[in-house]
Amino acid sequence: SNAITGDFYYNSSTGQFKAVNTGGAPIGSWSSGGNMNRTATARWSAGTQTAQIASGGGYSPGGRLNEAELYDGTSWTEVADLNEARSNEAGAGSGTPAAALTYGGNHPGFSTSTESWNGSAWTEVNDLSQGRRGLYGIGTSTATLAYAGQSGPGSTYSVNTESWNGSSWTETNNLNTGRAGGSGAGTVYTAALAVGGYAPTNAVVEQWDGSSWTEVGDLNSGRGSMGSRAGTATSAIVAGGNSPGTTRMANTEFWNGTSWTEVADLAVARYGAAGQGGTSSAGMAYGGNNPSDTEITSTEEFTAADFLIKTVTTS
């Protein structure tokens, strides 16, 4: 508990040295969590690794769900349904299991519907300005940023960004590159990432500073349908997804504010997974579609300790 990065210890009984290295997301790993009650792809999610809410999503062939579930860090429990069944991350989502917001999605088509969760029930509130599915979103139930998404047939990808103040949506400055089905990362609506997605270049990443978008370092593995994300605009992870020629991916990448680094893979490759963690050291991935083209219920948790104790050997 008193370890400091760089400390070096010698155990005279065993003749071993140990060194304390920096920990955190770059050296994290995935482990199994509790299975969901319902198979689904592209669900909406919000919360942390020990307190998560998920709703909506799709199932084969072409169905859409209004079911919602809560995760307590161990198991999933069904709660009150959405008013509108939807898929494609149910649009996007922001908040916590006690106070959340979901918006847009595939109803089918391009929904503008916004619903607010108060911990026990969903209530319809004011709509998005532009109907979209596969859009990105971050923030809280009263201060949210919604951006990108598919807004029409084919490759009609939106650059629109909208801000929610707790009662209504306002259009603000656009993305540089329209896209859909990637990931948003961030915990506050004034600092966010738009990561990958289906776009002319599906590795492209943009950063929001509260007023405008700037292109930053690309992903190592471009992809879409990676709903698993965690962290902030300067320290984040994304996992899973798919890209042209690769139907399911297990890749996890860590963002340090400047560039992306590949870290530990998911145990099960999947696209359309959900999972929004509070920090880049405590992420989640659940549901989605595996390499056998099967919708799954399994949950994985990404954990990274603050420090890494390494035994030092000679050779």
Short mmCIF file of N, CA, C and O in Angstrom, two decimals, residues 25-97:
data_model
loop_
_atom_site.label_atom_id
_atom_site.label_comp_id
_atom_site.label_asym_id
_atom_site.label_seq_id
_atom_site.Cartn_x
_atom_site.Cartn_y
_atom_site.Cartn_z
N ALA A 25 -4.25 1.37 -17.31
CA ALA A 25 -4.86 0.71 -18.47
C ALA A 25 -3.89 -0.01 -19.39
O ALA A 25 -4.24 -1.07 -19.92
N PRO A 26 -2.68 0.50 -19.66
CA PRO A 26 -1.85 -0.22 -20.62
C PRO A 26 -1.53 -1.66 -20.25
O PRO A 26 -1.17 -2.45 -21.11
N ILE A 27 -1.64 -2.03 -18.98
CA ILE A 27 -1.32 -3.40 -18.59
C ILE A 27 -2.52 -4.13 -17.99
O ILE A 27 -2.38 -5.10 -17.29
N GLY A 28 -3.72 -3.66 -18.30
CA GLY A 28 -4.93 -4.29 -17.77
C GLY A 28 -5.25 -5.61 -18.45
O GLY A 28 -4.60 -6.03 -19.41
N SER A 29 -6.28 -6.30 -17.94
CA SER A 29 -6.70 -7.58 -18.51
C SER A 29 -8.21 -7.73 -18.36
O SER A 29 -8.85 -7.06 -17.55
N TRP A 30 -8.79 -8.64 -19.17
CA TRP A 30 -10.22 -8.91 -19.14
C TRP A 30 -10.50 -10.19 -18.34
O TRP A 30 -9.74 -11.15 -18.41
N SER A 31 -11.60 -10.18 -17.58
CA SER A 31 -12.05 -11.36 -16.85
C SER A 31 -13.57 -11.48 -16.97
O SER A 31 -14.26 -10.53 -17.34
N SER A 32 -14.09 -12.66 -16.64
CA SER A 32 -15.52 -12.92 -16.82
C SER A 32 -16.36 -12.25 -15.74
O SER A 32 -15.99 -12.24 -14.56
N GLY A 33 -17.51 -11.74 -16.15
CA GLY A 33 -18.52 -11.23 -15.22
C GLY A 33 -19.81 -12.01 -15.38
O GLY A 33 -19.85 -13.03 -16.09
N GLY A 34 -20.89 -11.56 -14.76
CA GLY A 34 -22.17 -12.26 -14.84
C GLY A 34 -22.83 -12.11 -16.19
O GLY A 34 -22.77 -11.05 -16.81
N ASN A 35 -23.49 -13.18 -16.67
CA ASN A 35 -24.18 -13.15 -17.95
C ASN A 35 -25.44 -12.30 -17.90
O ASN A 35 -26.15 -12.27 -16.88
N MET A 36 -25.75 -11.65 -19.02
CA MET A 36 -27.01 -10.93 -19.14
C MET A 36 -28.18 -11.92 -19.21
O MET A 36 -27.99 -13.11 -19.48
N ASN A 37 -29.38 -11.43 -18.97
CA ASN A 37 -30.57 -12.27 -19.07
C ASN A 37 -31.02 -12.44 -20.52
O ASN A 37 -31.65 -13.44 -20.86
N ARG A 38 -30.68 -11.47 -21.38
CA ARG A 38 -31.20 -11.46 -22.76
C ARG A 38 -30.06 -11.28 -23.75
O ARG A 38 -29.20 -10.43 -23.57
N THR A 39 -30.02 -12.10 -24.80
CA THR A 39 -29.07 -11.88 -25.88
C THR A 39 -29.48 -10.63 -26.65
O THR A 39 -30.67 -10.39 -26.89
N ALA A 40 -28.50 -9.83 -27.03
CA ALA A 40 -28.79 -8.62 -27.79
C ALA A 40 -27.50 -8.06 -28.37
O ALA A 40 -26.42 -8.24 -27.82
N THR A 41 -27.64 -7.37 -29.50
CA THR A 41 -26.54 -6.68 -30.14
C THR A 41 -26.85 -5.20 -30.20
O THR A 41 -28.00 -4.80 -30.39
N ALA A 42 -25.82 -4.38 -30.03
CA ALA A 42 -25.95 -2.92 -30.14
C ALA A 42 -26.94 -2.36 -29.12
O ALA A 42 -27.89 -1.66 -29.45
N ARG A 43 -26.70 -2.65 -27.86
CA ARG A 43 -27.52 -2.09 -26.78
C ARG A 43 -26.98 -0.74 -26.35
O ARG A 43 -25.81 -0.43 -26.52
N TRP A 44 -27.84 0.05 -25.74
CA TRP A 44 -27.44 1.29 -25.09
C TRP A 44 -26.92 0.95 -23.70
O TRP A 44 -27.35 -0.03 -23.07
N SER A 45 -25.96 1.73 -23.18
CA SER A 45 -25.41 1.46 -21.86
C SER A 45 -24.94 2.74 -21.19
O SER A 45 -24.61 3.72 -21.85
N ALA A 46 -24.91 2.71 -19.86
CA ALA A 46 -24.39 3.83 -19.08
C ALA A 46 -24.03 3.33 -17.69
O ALA A 46 -24.60 2.35 -17.21
N GLY A 47 -23.08 4.02 -17.04
CA GLY A 47 -22.73 3.68 -15.67
C GLY A 47 -21.28 3.32 -15.51
O GLY A 47 -20.41 3.78 -16.26
N THR A 48 -21.00 2.46 -14.53
CA THR A 48 -19.65 2.02 -14.22
C THR A 48 -19.59 0.50 -14.20
O THR A 48 -20.60 -0.18 -14.38
N GLN A 49 -18.41 -0.04 -13.92
CA GLN A 49 -18.23 -1.49 -13.90
C GLN A 49 -19.05 -2.16 -12.82
O GLN A 49 -19.44 -3.32 -12.94
N THR A 50 -19.35 -1.48 -11.73
CA THR A 50 -20.11 -2.08 -10.63
C THR A 50 -21.54 -1.57 -10.54
O THR A 50 -22.30 -2.00 -9.66
N ALA A 51 -21.92 -0.68 -11.44
CA ALA A 51 -23.29 -0.15 -11.46
C ALA A 51 -23.60 0.28 -12.89
O ALA A 51 -23.29 1.40 -13.30
N GLN A 52 -24.21 -0.61 -13.66
CA GLN A 52 -24.42 -0.42 -15.09
C GLN A 52 -25.89 -0.60 -15.44
O GLN A 52 -26.58 -1.44 -14.86
N ILE A 53 -26.37 0.18 -16.42
CA ILE A 53 -27.70 -0.03 -16.97
C ILE A 53 -27.59 -0.21 -18.47
O ILE A 53 -26.79 0.47 -19.12
N ALA A 54 -28.34 -1.16 -19.02
CA ALA A 54 -28.35 -1.43 -20.45
C ALA A 54 -29.80 -1.59 -20.89
O ALA A 54 -30.63 -2.13 -20.15
N SER A 55 -30.08 -1.14 -22.13
CA SER A 55 -31.45 -1.29 -22.62
C SER A 55 -31.46 -1.37 -24.13
O SER A 55 -30.47 -1.08 -24.81
N GLY A 56 -32.63 -1.75 -24.67
CA GLY A 56 -32.78 -1.83 -26.12
C GLY A 56 -31.88 -2.88 -26.73
O GLY A 56 -31.49 -3.87 -26.11
N GLY A 57 -31.52 -2.65 -27.99
CA GLY A 57 -30.67 -3.58 -28.72
C GLY A 57 -31.45 -4.35 -29.77
O GLY A 57 -32.68 -4.27 -29.85
N GLY A 58 -30.71 -5.10 -30.58
CA GLY A 58 -31.33 -5.86 -31.65
C GLY A 58 -31.12 -7.34 -31.49
O GLY A 58 -30.25 -7.79 -30.74
N TYR A 59 -31.92 -8.13 -32.19
CA TYR A 59 -31.75 -9.58 -32.21
C TYR A 59 -32.17 -10.08 -33.58
O TYR A 59 -32.93 -9.43 -34.30
N SER A 60 -31.65 -11.23 -33.99
CA SER A 60 -31.93 -11.78 -35.32
C SER A 60 -33.31 -12.41 -35.34
O SER A 60 -33.74 -13.03 -34.36
N PRO A 61 -34.02 -12.30 -36.48
CA PRO A 61 -33.64 -11.52 -37.65
C PRO A 61 -34.34 -10.16 -37.62
O PRO A 61 -35.55 -10.06 -37.83
N GLY A 62 -33.62 -9.12 -37.35
CA GLY A 62 -34.12 -7.75 -37.49
C GLY A 62 -35.04 -7.24 -36.40
O GLY A 62 -35.74 -6.24 -36.58
N GLY A 63 -35.08 -7.91 -35.24
CA GLY A 63 -35.95 -7.45 -34.17
C GLY A 63 -35.31 -6.36 -33.33
O GLY A 63 -34.08 -6.19 -33.33
N ARG A 64 -36.13 -5.62 -32.56
CA ARG A 64 -35.64 -4.57 -31.68
C ARG A 64 -36.28 -4.72 -30.31
O ARG A 64 -37.45 -5.08 -30.20
N LEU A 65 -35.51 -4.45 -29.28
CA LEU A 65 -35.93 -4.69 -27.91
C LEU A 65 -36.26 -3.39 -27.18
O LEU A 65 -35.68 -2.34 -27.47
N ASN A 66 -37.14 -3.50 -26.19
CA ASN A 66 -37.34 -2.38 -25.26
C ASN A 66 -36.95 -2.77 -23.83
O ASN A 66 -37.12 -1.99 -22.90
N GLU A 67 -36.39 -3.96 -23.67
CA GLU A 67 -36.03 -4.45 -22.33
C GLU A 67 -34.83 -3.71 -21.76
O GLU A 67 -33.96 -3.23 -22.49
N ALA A 68 -34.78 -3.62 -20.43
CA ALA A 68 -33.66 -2.97 -19.73
C ALA A 68 -33.19 -3.87 -18.59
O ALA A 68 -33.98 -4.60 -17.99
N GLU A 69 -31.88 -3.80 -18.29
CA GLU A 69 -31.28 -4.58 -17.21
C GLU A 69 -30.28 -3.73 -16.43
O GLU A 69 -29.66 -2.82 -16.99
N LEU A 70 -30.15 -4.06 -15.15
CA LEU A 70 -29.16 -3.41 -14.28
C LEU A 70 -28.10 -4.42 -13.86
O LEU A 70 -28.40 -5.59 -13.60
N TYR A 71 -26.84 -3.95 -13.77
CA TYR A 71 -25.71 -4.78 -13.32
C TYR A 71 -25.17 -4.21 -12.03
O TYR A 71 -24.95 -2.99 -11.93
N ASP A 72 -24.94 -5.08 -11.02
CA ASP A 72 -24.46 -4.62 -9.72
C ASP A 72 -22.99 -4.99 -9.47
O ASP A 72 -22.51 -4.93 -8.35
N GLY A 73 -22.30 -5.37 -10.54
CA GLY A 73 -20.93 -5.81 -10.42
C GLY A 73 -20.79 -7.31 -10.39
O GLY A 73 -19.69 -7.85 -10.54
N THR A 74 -21.93 -8.00 -10.21
CA THR A 74 -21.93 -9.47 -10.15
C THR A 74 -22.98 -10.08 -11.07
O THR A 74 -22.70 -11.03 -11.80
N SER A 75 -24.19 -9.54 -11.05
CA SER A 75 -25.30 -10.14 -11.81
C SER A 75 -26.21 -9.07 -12.39
O SER A 75 -26.21 -7.91 -11.96
N TRP A 76 -26.99 -9.50 -13.39
CA TRP A 76 -27.94 -8.62 -14.09
C TRP A 76 -29.37 -8.87 -13.61
O TRP A 76 -29.75 -10.02 -13.38
N THR A 77 -30.14 -7.80 -13.48
CA THR A 77 -31.55 -7.88 -13.06
C THR A 77 -32.41 -7.09 -14.03
O THR A 77 -32.09 -5.94 -14.37
N GLU A 78 -33.50 -7.68 -14.49
CA GLU A 78 -34.41 -6.97 -15.39
C GLU A 78 -35.17 -5.88 -14.63
O GLU A 78 -35.60 -6.07 -13.49
N VAL A 79 -35.32 -4.73 -15.31
CA VAL A 79 -36.07 -3.60 -14.73
C VAL A 79 -37.08 -3.11 -15.77
O VAL A 79 -37.31 -3.77 -16.78
N ALA A 80 -37.68 -1.96 -15.53
CA ALA A 80 -38.76 -1.46 -16.39
C ALA A 80 -38.30 -1.23 -17.83
O ALA A 80 -37.18 -0.77 -18.08
N ASP A 81 -39.20 -1.55 -18.78
CA ASP A 81 -38.89 -1.44 -20.21
C ASP A 81 -38.88 0.00 -20.70
O ASP A 81 -39.57 0.88 -20.14
N LEU A 82 -38.13 0.23 -21.78
CA LEU A 82 -38.23 1.47 -22.53
C LEU A 82 -39.64 1.62 -23.10
O LEU A 82 -40.35 0.64 -23.33
N ASN A 83 -40.03 2.86 -23.38
CA ASN A 83 -41.30 3.10 -24.06
C ASN A 83 -41.20 2.76 -25.55
O ASN A 83 -42.17 2.33 -26.15
N GLU A 84 -40.02 2.99 -26.13
CA GLU A 84 -39.80 2.74 -27.56
C GLU A 84 -38.70 1.70 -27.74
O GLU A 84 -37.57 1.93 -27.33
N ALA A 85 -39.04 0.57 -28.37
CA ALA A 85 -38.01 -0.42 -28.69
C ALA A 85 -37.07 0.17 -29.73
O ALA A 85 -37.50 0.86 -30.65
N ARG A 86 -35.78 -0.10 -29.56
CA ARG A 86 -34.79 0.46 -30.49
C ARG A 86 -33.49 -0.33 -30.41
O ARG A 86 -33.21 -1.01 -29.43
N SER A 87 -32.68 -0.21 -31.46
CA SER A 87 -31.37 -0.86 -31.50
C SER A 87 -30.34 0.13 -32.01
O SER A 87 -30.61 1.32 -32.09
N ASN A 88 -29.15 -0.38 -32.41
CA ASN A 88 -28.00 0.45 -32.77
C ASN A 88 -27.59 1.31 -31.60
O ASN A 88 -27.62 2.54 -31.64
N GLU A 89 -27.16 0.63 -30.53
CA GLU A 89 -26.77 1.24 -29.26
C GLU A 89 -27.94 2.00 -28.65
O GLU A 89 -27.76 2.87 -27.83
N ALA A 90 -29.16 1.66 -29.08
CA ALA A 90 -30.33 2.45 -28.72
C ALA A 90 -30.01 3.92 -28.97
O ALA A 90 -30.40 4.81 -28.25
N GLY A 91 -29.24 4.16 -30.02
CA GLY A 91 -28.73 5.49 -30.29
C GLY A 91 -27.46 5.69 -29.52
O GLY A 91 -26.37 5.39 -29.98
N ALA A 92 -27.57 6.17 -28.33
CA ALA A 92 -26.42 6.40 -27.45
C ALA A 92 -26.98 6.61 -26.07
O ALA A 92 -28.18 6.55 -25.86
N GLY A 93 -26.11 6.86 -25.10
CA GLY A 93 -26.63 7.04 -23.76
C GLY A 93 -25.68 7.77 -22.86
O GLY A 93 -24.49 7.84 -23.11
N SER A 94 -26.25 8.32 -21.79
CA SER A 94 -25.47 9.08 -20.82
C SER A 94 -26.06 8.87 -19.45
O SER A 94 -27.26 8.62 -19.30
N GLY A 95 -25.22 8.99 -18.40
CA GLY A 95 -25.75 8.96 -17.04
C GLY A 95 -25.31 7.77 -16.23
O GLY A 95 -24.27 7.17 -16.47
N THR A 96 -26.16 7.40 -15.26
CA THR A 96 -25.91 6.33 -14.31
C THR A 96 -27.16 5.47 -14.17
O THR A 96 -28.21 5.83 -14.68
N PRO A 97 -27.08 4.33 -13.45
CA PRO A 97 -28.28 3.53 -13.24
C PRO A 97 -29.39 4.24 -12.46
O PRO A 97 -30.54 3.79 -12.45
#
